[in-house]
mmCIF file with all atom_site columns, C-alpha atoms in Angstrom:
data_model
loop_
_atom_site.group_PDB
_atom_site.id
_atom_site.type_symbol
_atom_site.label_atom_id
_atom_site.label_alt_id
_atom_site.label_comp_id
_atom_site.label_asym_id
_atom_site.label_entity_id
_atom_site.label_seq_id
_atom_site.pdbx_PDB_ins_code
_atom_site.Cartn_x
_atom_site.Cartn_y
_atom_site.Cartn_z
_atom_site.occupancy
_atom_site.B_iso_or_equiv
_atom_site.pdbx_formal_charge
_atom_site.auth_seq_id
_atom_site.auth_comp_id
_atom_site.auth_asym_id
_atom_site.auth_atom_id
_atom_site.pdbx_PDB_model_num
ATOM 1   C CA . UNK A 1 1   ? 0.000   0.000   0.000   1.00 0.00 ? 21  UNK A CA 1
ATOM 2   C CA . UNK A 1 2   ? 1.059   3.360   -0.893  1.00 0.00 ? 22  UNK A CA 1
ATOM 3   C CA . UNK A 1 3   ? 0.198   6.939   0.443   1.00 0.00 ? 23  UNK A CA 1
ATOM 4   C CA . UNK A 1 4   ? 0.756   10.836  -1.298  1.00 0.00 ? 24  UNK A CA 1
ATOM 5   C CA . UNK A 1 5   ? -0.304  13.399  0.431   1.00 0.00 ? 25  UNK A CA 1
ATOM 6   C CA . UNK A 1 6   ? 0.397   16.918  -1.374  1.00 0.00 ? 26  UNK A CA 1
ATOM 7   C CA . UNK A 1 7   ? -0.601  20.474  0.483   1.00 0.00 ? 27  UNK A CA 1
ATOM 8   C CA . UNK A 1 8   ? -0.367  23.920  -1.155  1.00 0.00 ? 28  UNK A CA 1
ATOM 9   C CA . UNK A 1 9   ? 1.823   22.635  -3.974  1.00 0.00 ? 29  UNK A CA 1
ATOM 10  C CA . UNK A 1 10  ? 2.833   25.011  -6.759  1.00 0.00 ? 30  UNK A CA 1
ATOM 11  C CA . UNK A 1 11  ? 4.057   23.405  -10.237 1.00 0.00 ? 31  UNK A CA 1
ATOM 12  C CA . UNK A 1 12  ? 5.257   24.103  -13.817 1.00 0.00 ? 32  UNK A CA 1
ATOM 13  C CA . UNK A 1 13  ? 6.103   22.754  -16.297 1.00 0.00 ? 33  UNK A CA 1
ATOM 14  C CA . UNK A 1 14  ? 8.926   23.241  -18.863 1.00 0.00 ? 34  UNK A CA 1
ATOM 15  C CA . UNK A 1 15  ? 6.386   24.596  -21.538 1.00 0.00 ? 35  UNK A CA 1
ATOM 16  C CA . UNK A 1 16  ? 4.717   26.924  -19.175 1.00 0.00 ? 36  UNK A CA 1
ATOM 17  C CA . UNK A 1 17  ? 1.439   24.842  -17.860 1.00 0.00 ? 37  UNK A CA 1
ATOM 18  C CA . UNK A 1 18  ? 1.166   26.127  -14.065 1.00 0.00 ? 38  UNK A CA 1
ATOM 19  C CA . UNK A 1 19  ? -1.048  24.342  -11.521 1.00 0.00 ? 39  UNK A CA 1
ATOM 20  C CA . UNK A 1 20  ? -1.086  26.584  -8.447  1.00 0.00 ? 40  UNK A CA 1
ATOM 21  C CA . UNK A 1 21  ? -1.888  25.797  -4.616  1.00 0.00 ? 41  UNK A CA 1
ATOM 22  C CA . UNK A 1 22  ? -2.566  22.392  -5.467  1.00 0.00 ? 42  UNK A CA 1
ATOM 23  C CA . UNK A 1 23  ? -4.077  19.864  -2.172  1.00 0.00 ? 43  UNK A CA 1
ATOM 24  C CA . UNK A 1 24  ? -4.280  16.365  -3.230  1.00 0.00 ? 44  UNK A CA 1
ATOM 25  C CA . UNK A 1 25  ? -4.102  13.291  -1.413  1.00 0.00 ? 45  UNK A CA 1
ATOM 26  C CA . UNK A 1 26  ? -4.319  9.350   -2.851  1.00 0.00 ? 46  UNK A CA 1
ATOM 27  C CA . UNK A 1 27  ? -4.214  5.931   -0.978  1.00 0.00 ? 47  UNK A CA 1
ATOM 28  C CA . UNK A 1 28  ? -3.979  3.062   -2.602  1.00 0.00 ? 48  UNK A CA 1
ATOM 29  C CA . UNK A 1 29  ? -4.150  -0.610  -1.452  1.00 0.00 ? 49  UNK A CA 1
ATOM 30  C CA . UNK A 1 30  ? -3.136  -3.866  -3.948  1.00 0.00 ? 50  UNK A CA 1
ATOM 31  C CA . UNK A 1 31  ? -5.285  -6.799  -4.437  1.00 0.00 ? 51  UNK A CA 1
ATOM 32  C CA . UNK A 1 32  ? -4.668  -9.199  -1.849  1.00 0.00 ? 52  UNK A CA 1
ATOM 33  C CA . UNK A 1 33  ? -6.397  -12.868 -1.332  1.00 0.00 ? 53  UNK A CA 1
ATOM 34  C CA . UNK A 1 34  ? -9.240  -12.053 -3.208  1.00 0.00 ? 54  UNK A CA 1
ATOM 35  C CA . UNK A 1 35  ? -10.011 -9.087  -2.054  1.00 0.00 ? 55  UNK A CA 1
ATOM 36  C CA . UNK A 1 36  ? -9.674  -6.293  -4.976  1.00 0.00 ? 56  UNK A CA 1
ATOM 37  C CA . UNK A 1 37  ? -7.716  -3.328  -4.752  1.00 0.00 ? 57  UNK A CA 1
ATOM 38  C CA . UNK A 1 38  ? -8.988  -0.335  -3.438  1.00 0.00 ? 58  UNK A CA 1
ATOM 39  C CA . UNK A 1 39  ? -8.127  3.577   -4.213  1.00 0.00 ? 59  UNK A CA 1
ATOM 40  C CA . UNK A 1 40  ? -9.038  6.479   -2.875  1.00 0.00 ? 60  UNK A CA 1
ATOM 41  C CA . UNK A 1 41  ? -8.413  10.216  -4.198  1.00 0.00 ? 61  UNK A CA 1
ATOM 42  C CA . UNK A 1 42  ? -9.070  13.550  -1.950  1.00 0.00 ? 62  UNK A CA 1
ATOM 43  C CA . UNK A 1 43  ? -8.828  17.621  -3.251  1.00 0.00 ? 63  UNK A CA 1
ATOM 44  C CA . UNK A 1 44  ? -9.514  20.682  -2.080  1.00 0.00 ? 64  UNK A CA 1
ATOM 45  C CA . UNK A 1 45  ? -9.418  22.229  -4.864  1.00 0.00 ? 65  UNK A CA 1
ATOM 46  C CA . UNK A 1 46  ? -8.614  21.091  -8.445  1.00 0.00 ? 66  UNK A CA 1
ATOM 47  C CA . UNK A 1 47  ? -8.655  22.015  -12.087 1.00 0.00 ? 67  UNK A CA 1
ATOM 48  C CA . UNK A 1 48  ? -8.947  19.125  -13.787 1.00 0.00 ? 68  UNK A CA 1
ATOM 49  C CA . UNK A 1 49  ? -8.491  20.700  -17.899 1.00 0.00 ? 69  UNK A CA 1
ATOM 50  C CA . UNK A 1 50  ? -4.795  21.792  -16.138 1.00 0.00 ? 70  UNK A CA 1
ATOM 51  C CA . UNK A 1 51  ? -4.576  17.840  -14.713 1.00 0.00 ? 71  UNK A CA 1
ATOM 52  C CA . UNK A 1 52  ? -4.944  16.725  -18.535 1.00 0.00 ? 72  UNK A CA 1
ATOM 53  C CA . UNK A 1 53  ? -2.364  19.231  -19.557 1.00 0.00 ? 73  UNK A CA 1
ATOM 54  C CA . UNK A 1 54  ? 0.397   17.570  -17.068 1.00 0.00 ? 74  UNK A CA 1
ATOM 55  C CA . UNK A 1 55  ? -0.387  14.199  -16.935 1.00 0.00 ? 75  UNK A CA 1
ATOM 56  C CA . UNK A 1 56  ? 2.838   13.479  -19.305 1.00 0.00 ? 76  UNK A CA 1
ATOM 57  C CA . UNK A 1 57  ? 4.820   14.596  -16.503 1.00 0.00 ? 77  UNK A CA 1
ATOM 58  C CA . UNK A 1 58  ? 2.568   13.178  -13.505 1.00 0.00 ? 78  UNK A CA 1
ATOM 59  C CA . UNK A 1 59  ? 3.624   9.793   -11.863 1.00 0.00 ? 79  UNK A CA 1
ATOM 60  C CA . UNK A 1 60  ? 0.302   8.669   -12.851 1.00 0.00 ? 80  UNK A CA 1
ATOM 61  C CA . UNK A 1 61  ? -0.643  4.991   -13.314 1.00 0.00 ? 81  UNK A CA 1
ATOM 62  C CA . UNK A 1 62  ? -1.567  3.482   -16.517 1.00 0.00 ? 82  UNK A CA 1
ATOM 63  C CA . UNK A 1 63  ? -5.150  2.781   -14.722 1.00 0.00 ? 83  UNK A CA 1
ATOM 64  C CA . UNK A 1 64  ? -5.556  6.595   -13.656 1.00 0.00 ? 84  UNK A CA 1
ATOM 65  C CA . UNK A 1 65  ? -4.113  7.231   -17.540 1.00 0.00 ? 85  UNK A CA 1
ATOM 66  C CA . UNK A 1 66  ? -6.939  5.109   -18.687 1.00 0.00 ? 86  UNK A CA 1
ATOM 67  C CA . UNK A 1 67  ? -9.499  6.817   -16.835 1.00 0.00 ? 87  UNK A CA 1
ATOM 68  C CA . UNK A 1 68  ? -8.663  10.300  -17.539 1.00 0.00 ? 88  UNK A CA 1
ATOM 69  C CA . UNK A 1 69  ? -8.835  9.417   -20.980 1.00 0.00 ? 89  UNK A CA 1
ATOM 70  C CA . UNK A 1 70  ? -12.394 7.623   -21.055 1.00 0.00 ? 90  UNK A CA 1
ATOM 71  C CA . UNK A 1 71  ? -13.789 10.576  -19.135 1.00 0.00 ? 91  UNK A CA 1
ATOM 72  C CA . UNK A 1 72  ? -12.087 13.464  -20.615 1.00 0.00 ? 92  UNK A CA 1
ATOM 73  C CA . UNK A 1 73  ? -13.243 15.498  -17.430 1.00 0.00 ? 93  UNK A CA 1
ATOM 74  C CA . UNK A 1 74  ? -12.978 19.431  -17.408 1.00 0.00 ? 94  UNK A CA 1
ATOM 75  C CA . UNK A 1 75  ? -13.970 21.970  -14.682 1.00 0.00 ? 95  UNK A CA 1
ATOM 76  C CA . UNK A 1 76  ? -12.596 22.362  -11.301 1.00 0.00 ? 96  UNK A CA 1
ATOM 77  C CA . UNK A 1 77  ? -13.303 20.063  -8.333  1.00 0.00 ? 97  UNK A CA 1
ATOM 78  C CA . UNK A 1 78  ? -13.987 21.119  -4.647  1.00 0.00 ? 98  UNK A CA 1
ATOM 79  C CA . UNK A 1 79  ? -13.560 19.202  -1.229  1.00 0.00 ? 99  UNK A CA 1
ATOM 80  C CA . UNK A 1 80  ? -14.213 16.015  -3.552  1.00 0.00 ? 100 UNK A CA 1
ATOM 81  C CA . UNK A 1 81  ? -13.423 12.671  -2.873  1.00 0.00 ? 101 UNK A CA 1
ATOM 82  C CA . UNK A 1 82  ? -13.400 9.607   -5.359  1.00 0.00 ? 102 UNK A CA 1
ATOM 83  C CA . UNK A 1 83  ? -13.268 6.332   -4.259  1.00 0.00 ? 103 UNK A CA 1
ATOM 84  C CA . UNK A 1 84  ? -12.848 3.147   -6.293  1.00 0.00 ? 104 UNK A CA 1
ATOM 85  C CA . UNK A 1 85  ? -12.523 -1.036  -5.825  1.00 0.00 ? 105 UNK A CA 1
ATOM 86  C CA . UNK A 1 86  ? -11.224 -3.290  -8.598  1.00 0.00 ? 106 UNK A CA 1
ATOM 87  C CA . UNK A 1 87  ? -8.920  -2.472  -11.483 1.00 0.00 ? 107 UNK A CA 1
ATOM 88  C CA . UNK A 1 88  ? -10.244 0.458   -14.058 1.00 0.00 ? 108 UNK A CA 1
ATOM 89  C CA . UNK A 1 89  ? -12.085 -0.472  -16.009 1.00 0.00 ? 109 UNK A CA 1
ATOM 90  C CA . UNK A 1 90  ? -13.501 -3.733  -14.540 1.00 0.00 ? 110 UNK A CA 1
ATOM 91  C CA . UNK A 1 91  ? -14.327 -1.763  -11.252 1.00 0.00 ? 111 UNK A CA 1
ATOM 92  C CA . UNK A 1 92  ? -16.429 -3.988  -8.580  1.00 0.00 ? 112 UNK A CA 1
ATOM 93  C CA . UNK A 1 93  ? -17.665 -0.596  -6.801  1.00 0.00 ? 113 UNK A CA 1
ATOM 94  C CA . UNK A 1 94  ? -17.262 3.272   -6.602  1.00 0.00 ? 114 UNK A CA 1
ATOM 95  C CA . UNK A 1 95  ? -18.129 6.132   -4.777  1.00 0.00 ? 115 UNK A CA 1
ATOM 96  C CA . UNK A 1 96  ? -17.914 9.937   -4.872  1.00 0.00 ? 116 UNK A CA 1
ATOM 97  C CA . UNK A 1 97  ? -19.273 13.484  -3.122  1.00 0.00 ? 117 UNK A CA 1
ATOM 98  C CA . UNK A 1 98  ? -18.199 16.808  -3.344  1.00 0.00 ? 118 UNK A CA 1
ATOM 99  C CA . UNK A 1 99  ? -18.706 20.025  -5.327  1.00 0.00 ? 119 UNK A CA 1
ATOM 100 C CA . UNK A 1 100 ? -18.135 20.852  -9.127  1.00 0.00 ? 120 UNK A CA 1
ATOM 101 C CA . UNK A 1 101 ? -17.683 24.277  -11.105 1.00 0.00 ? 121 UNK A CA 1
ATOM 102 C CA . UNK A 1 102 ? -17.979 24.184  -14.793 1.00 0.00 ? 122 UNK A CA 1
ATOM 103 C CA . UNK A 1 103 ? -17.709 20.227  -14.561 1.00 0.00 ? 123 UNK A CA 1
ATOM 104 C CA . UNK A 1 104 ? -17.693 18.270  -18.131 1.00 0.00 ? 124 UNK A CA 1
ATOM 105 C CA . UNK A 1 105 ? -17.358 14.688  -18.750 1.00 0.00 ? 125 UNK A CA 1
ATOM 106 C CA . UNK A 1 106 ? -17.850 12.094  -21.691 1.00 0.00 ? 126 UNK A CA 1
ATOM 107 C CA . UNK A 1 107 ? -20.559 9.698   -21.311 1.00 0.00 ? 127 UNK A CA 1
ATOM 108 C CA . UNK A 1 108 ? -19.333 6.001   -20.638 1.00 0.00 ? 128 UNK A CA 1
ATOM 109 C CA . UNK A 1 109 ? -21.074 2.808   -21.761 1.00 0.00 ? 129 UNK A CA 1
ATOM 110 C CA . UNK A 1 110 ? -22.431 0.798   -19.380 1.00 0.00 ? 130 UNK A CA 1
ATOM 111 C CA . UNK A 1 111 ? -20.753 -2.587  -18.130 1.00 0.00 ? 131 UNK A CA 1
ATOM 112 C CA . UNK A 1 112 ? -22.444 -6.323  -17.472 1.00 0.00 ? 132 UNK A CA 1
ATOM 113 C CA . UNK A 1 113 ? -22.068 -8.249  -14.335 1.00 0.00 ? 133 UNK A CA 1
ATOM 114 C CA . UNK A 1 114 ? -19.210 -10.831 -14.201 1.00 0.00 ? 134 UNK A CA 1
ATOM 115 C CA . UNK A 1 115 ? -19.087 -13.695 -12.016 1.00 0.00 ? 135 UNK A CA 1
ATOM 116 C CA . UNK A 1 116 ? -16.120 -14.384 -9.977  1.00 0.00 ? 136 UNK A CA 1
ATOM 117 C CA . UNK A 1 117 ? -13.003 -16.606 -10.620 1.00 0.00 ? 137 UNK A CA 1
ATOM 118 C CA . UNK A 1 118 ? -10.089 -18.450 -9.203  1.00 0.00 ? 138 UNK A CA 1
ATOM 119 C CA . UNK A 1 119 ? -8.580  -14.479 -9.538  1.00 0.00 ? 139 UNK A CA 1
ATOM 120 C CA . UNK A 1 120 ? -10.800 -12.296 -9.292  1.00 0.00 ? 140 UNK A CA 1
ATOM 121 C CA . UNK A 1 121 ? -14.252 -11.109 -7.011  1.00 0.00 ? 141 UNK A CA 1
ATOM 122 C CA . UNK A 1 122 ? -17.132 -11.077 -8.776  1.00 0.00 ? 142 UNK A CA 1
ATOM 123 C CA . UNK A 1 123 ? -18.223 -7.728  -10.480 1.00 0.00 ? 143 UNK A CA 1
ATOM 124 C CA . UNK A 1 124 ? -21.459 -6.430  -10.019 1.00 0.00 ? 144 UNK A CA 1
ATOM 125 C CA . UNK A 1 125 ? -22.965 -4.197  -13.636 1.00 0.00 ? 145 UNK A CA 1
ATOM 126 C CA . UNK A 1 126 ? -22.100 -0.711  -14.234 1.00 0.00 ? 146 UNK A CA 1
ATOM 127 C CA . UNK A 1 127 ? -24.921 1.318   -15.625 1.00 0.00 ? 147 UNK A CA 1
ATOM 128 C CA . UNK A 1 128 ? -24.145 3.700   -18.290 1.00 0.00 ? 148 UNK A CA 1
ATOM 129 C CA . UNK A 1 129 ? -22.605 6.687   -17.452 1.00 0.00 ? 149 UNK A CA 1
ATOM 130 C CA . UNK A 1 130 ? -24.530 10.248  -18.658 1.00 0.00 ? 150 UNK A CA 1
ATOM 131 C CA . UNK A 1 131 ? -21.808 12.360  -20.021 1.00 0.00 ? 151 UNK A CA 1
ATOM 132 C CA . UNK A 1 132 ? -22.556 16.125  -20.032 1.00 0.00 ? 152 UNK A CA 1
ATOM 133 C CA . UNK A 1 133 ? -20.776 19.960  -20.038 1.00 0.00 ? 153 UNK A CA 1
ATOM 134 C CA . UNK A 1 134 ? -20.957 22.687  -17.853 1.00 0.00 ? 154 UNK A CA 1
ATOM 135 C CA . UNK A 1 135 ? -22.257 21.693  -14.591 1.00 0.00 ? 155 UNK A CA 1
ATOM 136 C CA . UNK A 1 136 ? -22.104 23.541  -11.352 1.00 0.00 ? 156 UNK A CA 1
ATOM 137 C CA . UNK A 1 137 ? -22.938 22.170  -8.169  1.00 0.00 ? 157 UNK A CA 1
ATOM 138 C CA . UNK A 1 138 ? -22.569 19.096  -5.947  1.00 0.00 ? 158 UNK A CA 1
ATOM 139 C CA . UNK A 1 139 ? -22.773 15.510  -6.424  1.00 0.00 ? 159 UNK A CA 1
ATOM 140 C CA . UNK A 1 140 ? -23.148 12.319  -4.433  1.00 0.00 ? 160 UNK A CA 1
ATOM 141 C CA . UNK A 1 141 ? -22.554 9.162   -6.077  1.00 0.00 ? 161 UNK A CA 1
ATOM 142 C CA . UNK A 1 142 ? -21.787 5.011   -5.907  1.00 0.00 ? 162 UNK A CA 1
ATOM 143 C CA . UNK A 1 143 ? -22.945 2.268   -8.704  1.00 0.00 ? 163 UNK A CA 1
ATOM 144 C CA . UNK A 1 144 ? -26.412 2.085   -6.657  1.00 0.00 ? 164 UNK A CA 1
ATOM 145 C CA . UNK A 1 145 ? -27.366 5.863   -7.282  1.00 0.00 ? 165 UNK A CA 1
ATOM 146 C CA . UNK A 1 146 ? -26.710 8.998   -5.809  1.00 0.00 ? 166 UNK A CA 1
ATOM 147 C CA . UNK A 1 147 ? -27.998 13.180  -5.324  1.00 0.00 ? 167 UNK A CA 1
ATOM 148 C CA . UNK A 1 148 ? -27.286 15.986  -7.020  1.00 0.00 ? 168 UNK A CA 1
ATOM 149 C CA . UNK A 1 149 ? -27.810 19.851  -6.348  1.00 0.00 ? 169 UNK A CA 1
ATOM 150 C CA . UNK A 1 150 ? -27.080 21.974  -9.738  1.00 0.00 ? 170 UNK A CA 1
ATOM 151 C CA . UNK A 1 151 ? -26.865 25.441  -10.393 1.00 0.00 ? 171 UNK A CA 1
ATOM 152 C CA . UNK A 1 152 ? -25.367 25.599  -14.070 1.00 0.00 ? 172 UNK A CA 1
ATOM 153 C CA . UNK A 1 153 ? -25.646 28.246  -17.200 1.00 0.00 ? 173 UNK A CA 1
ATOM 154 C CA . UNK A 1 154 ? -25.267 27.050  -20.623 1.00 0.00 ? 174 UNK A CA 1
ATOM 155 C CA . UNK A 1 155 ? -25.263 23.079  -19.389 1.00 0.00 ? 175 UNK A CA 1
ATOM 156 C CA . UNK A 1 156 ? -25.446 19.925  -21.743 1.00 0.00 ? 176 UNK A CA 1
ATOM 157 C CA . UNK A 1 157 ? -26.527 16.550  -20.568 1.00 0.00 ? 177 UNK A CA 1
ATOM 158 C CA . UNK A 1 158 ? -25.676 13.378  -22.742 1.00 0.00 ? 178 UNK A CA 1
ATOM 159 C CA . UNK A 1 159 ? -27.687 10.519  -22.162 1.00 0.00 ? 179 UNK A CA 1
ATOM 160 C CA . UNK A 1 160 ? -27.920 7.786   -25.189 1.00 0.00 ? 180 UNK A CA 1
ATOM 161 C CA . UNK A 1 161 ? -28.431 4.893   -22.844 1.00 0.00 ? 181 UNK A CA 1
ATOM 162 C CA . UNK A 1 162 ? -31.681 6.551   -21.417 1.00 0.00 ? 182 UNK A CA 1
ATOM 163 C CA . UNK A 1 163 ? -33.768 8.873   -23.645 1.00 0.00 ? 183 UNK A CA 1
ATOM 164 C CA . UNK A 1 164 ? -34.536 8.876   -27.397 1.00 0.00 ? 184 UNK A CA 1
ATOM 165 C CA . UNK A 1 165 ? -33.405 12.677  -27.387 1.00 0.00 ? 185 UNK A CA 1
ATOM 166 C CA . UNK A 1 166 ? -29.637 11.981  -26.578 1.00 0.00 ? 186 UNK A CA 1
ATOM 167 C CA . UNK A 1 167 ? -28.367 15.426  -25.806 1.00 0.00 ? 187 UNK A CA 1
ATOM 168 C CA . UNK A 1 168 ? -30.383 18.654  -24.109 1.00 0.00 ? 188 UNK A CA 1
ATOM 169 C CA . UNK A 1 169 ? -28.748 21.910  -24.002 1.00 0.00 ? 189 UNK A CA 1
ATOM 170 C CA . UNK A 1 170 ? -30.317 24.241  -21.194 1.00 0.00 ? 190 UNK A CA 1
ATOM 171 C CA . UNK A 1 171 ? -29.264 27.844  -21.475 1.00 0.00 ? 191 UNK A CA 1
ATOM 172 C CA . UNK A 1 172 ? -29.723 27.640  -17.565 1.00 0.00 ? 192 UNK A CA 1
ATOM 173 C CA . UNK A 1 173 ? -30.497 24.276  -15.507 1.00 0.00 ? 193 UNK A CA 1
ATOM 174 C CA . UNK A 1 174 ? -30.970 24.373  -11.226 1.00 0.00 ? 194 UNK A CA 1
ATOM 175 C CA . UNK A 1 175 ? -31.700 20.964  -10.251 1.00 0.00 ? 195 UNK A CA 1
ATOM 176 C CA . UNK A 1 176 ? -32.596 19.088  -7.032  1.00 0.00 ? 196 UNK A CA 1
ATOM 177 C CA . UNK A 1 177 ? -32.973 15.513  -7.658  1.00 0.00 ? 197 UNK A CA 1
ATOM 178 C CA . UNK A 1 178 ? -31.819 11.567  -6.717  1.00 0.00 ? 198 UNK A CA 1
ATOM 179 C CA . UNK A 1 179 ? -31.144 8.694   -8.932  1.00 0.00 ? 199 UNK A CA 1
ATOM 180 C CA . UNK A 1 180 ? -30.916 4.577   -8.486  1.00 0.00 ? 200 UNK A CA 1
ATOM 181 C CA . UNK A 1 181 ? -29.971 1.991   -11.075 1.00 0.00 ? 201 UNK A CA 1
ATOM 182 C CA . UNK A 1 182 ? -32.503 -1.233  -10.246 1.00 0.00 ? 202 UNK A CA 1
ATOM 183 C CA . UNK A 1 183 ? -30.504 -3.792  -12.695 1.00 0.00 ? 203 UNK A CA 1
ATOM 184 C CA . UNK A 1 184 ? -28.231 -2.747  -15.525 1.00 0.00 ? 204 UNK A CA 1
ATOM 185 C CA . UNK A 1 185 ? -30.989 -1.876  -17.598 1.00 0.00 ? 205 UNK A CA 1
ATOM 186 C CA . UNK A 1 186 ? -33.423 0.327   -15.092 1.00 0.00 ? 206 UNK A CA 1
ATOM 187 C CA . UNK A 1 187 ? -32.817 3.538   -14.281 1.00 0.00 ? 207 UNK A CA 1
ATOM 188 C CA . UNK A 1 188 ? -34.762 5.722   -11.824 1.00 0.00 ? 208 UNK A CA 1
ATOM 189 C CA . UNK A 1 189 ? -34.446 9.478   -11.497 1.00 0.00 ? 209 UNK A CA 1
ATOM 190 C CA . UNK A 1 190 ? -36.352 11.185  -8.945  1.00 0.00 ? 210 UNK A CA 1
ATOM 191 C CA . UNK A 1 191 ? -36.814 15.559  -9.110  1.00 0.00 ? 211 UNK A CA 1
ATOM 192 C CA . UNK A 1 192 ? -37.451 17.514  -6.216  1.00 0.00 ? 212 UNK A CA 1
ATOM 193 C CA . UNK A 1 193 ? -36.888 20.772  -8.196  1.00 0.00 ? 213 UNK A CA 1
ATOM 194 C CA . UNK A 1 194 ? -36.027 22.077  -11.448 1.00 0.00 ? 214 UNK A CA 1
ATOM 195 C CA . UNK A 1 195 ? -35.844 25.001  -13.156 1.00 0.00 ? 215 UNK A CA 1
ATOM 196 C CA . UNK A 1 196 ? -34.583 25.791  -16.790 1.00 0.00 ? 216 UNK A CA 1
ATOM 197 C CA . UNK A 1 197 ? -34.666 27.341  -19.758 1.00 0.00 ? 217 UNK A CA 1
ATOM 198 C CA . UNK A 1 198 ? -34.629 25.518  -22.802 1.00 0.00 ? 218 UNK A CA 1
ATOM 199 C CA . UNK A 1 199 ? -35.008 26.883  -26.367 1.00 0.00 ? 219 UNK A CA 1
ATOM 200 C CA . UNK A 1 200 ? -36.568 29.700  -25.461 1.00 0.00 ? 220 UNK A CA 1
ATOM 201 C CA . UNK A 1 201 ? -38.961 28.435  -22.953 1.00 0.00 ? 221 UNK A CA 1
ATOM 202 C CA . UNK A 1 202 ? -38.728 28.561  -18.909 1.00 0.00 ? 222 UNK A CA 1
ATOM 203 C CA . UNK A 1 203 ? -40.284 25.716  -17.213 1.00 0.00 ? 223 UNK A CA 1
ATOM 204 C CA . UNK A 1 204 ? -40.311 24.951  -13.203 1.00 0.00 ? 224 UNK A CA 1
ATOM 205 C CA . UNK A 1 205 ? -40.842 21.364  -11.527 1.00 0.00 ? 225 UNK A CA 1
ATOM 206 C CA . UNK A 1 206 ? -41.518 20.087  -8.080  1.00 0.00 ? 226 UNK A CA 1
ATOM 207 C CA . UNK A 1 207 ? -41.582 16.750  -7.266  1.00 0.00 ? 227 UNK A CA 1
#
């Protein structure tokens, strides 16, 4: 098991990419006897476009390489933590809560359950992933469901797996609402409130 723990960091790079006042933290713990390997990643504060930019010269893993790649993320993160079992991207479970500014991410196909073997757990299904751009807010999430509270301009939401209409772009989106995933192929998504504007038109929801 390894531990890095990084507080008020300032870096550049040779071609002039500066991440300032960086606070990061990551644990991670191998595999052992069955039991799959577990990470977990804290920030104060991060801007994740700058990440992207210095990843060639980051000790990164070729799992965290992976990741950033399949997500493509942009925005900043705030007091977020992101916690993850199993090897990305057959991951058994995951979990995350914090707050996002101008958060974007690519949408990521969903995964089927796979029993276990001689070497591995088994690995319960992955729903589809919504991608979308622009959101500002917070977010609490794990492969069951999760909560978010949104306050965004100008946001996009991607979502293939679960609506005919794959992509909505709200010229402003506040949104108060909950989420579960029954089996891989049920989703539920509960509002409390939402507000947005749309093409023009301004409609409010209660739940």
């Amino acid at each position: 098991p390894h531990t890095v723990a990084l507080s008020d960091i300032f870096l550049e790079t040779a071609d002039g990419i500066r991440m300032e006042s960086l606070d990061f933290a990551e644990k991670h713990v191998p595999a052992t006897h069955g039991k799959p390997a577990s990470t977990e990643i804290t920030t104060d504060e991060l801007d994740l476009a700058t990440l992207i930019q210095m990843t060639k010269y980051l000790p990164l893993s070729a799992e965290q390489r992976k990741m950033l790649n399949d997500f493509s993320p942009s925005g900043e993160l705030n007091h977020f933590t992101l916690r993850w079992e199993g090897q990305y991207p057959d991951l058994v479970s995951y979990q995350l809560n914090g707050k996002v500014r101008n958060l974007s991410m690519s949408a990521v196909a969903a995964r089927s359950a796979r029993a276990a073997t001689a070497n591995a757990p088994a690995q319960a299904a992955i729903p589809a992933i919504p991608g979308f751009k622009n959101l500002t807010g917070g977010v609490s999430a794990n492969e069951h469901g999760g909560s978010l509270e949104l306050d965004s301009d100008t946001a996009t939401l991607n979502l293939p797996s679960y609506f005919p209409k794959s992509s909505w772009n709200f010229d402003a989106l506040k949104l108060l609402a909950n989420w579960s995933f029954a089996t891989r192929d049920e989703f539920a998504f509960g509002i409390e409130k939402m507000d947005f504007s749309l093409g023009g038109i301004s409609v409010s929801l209660s739940g």
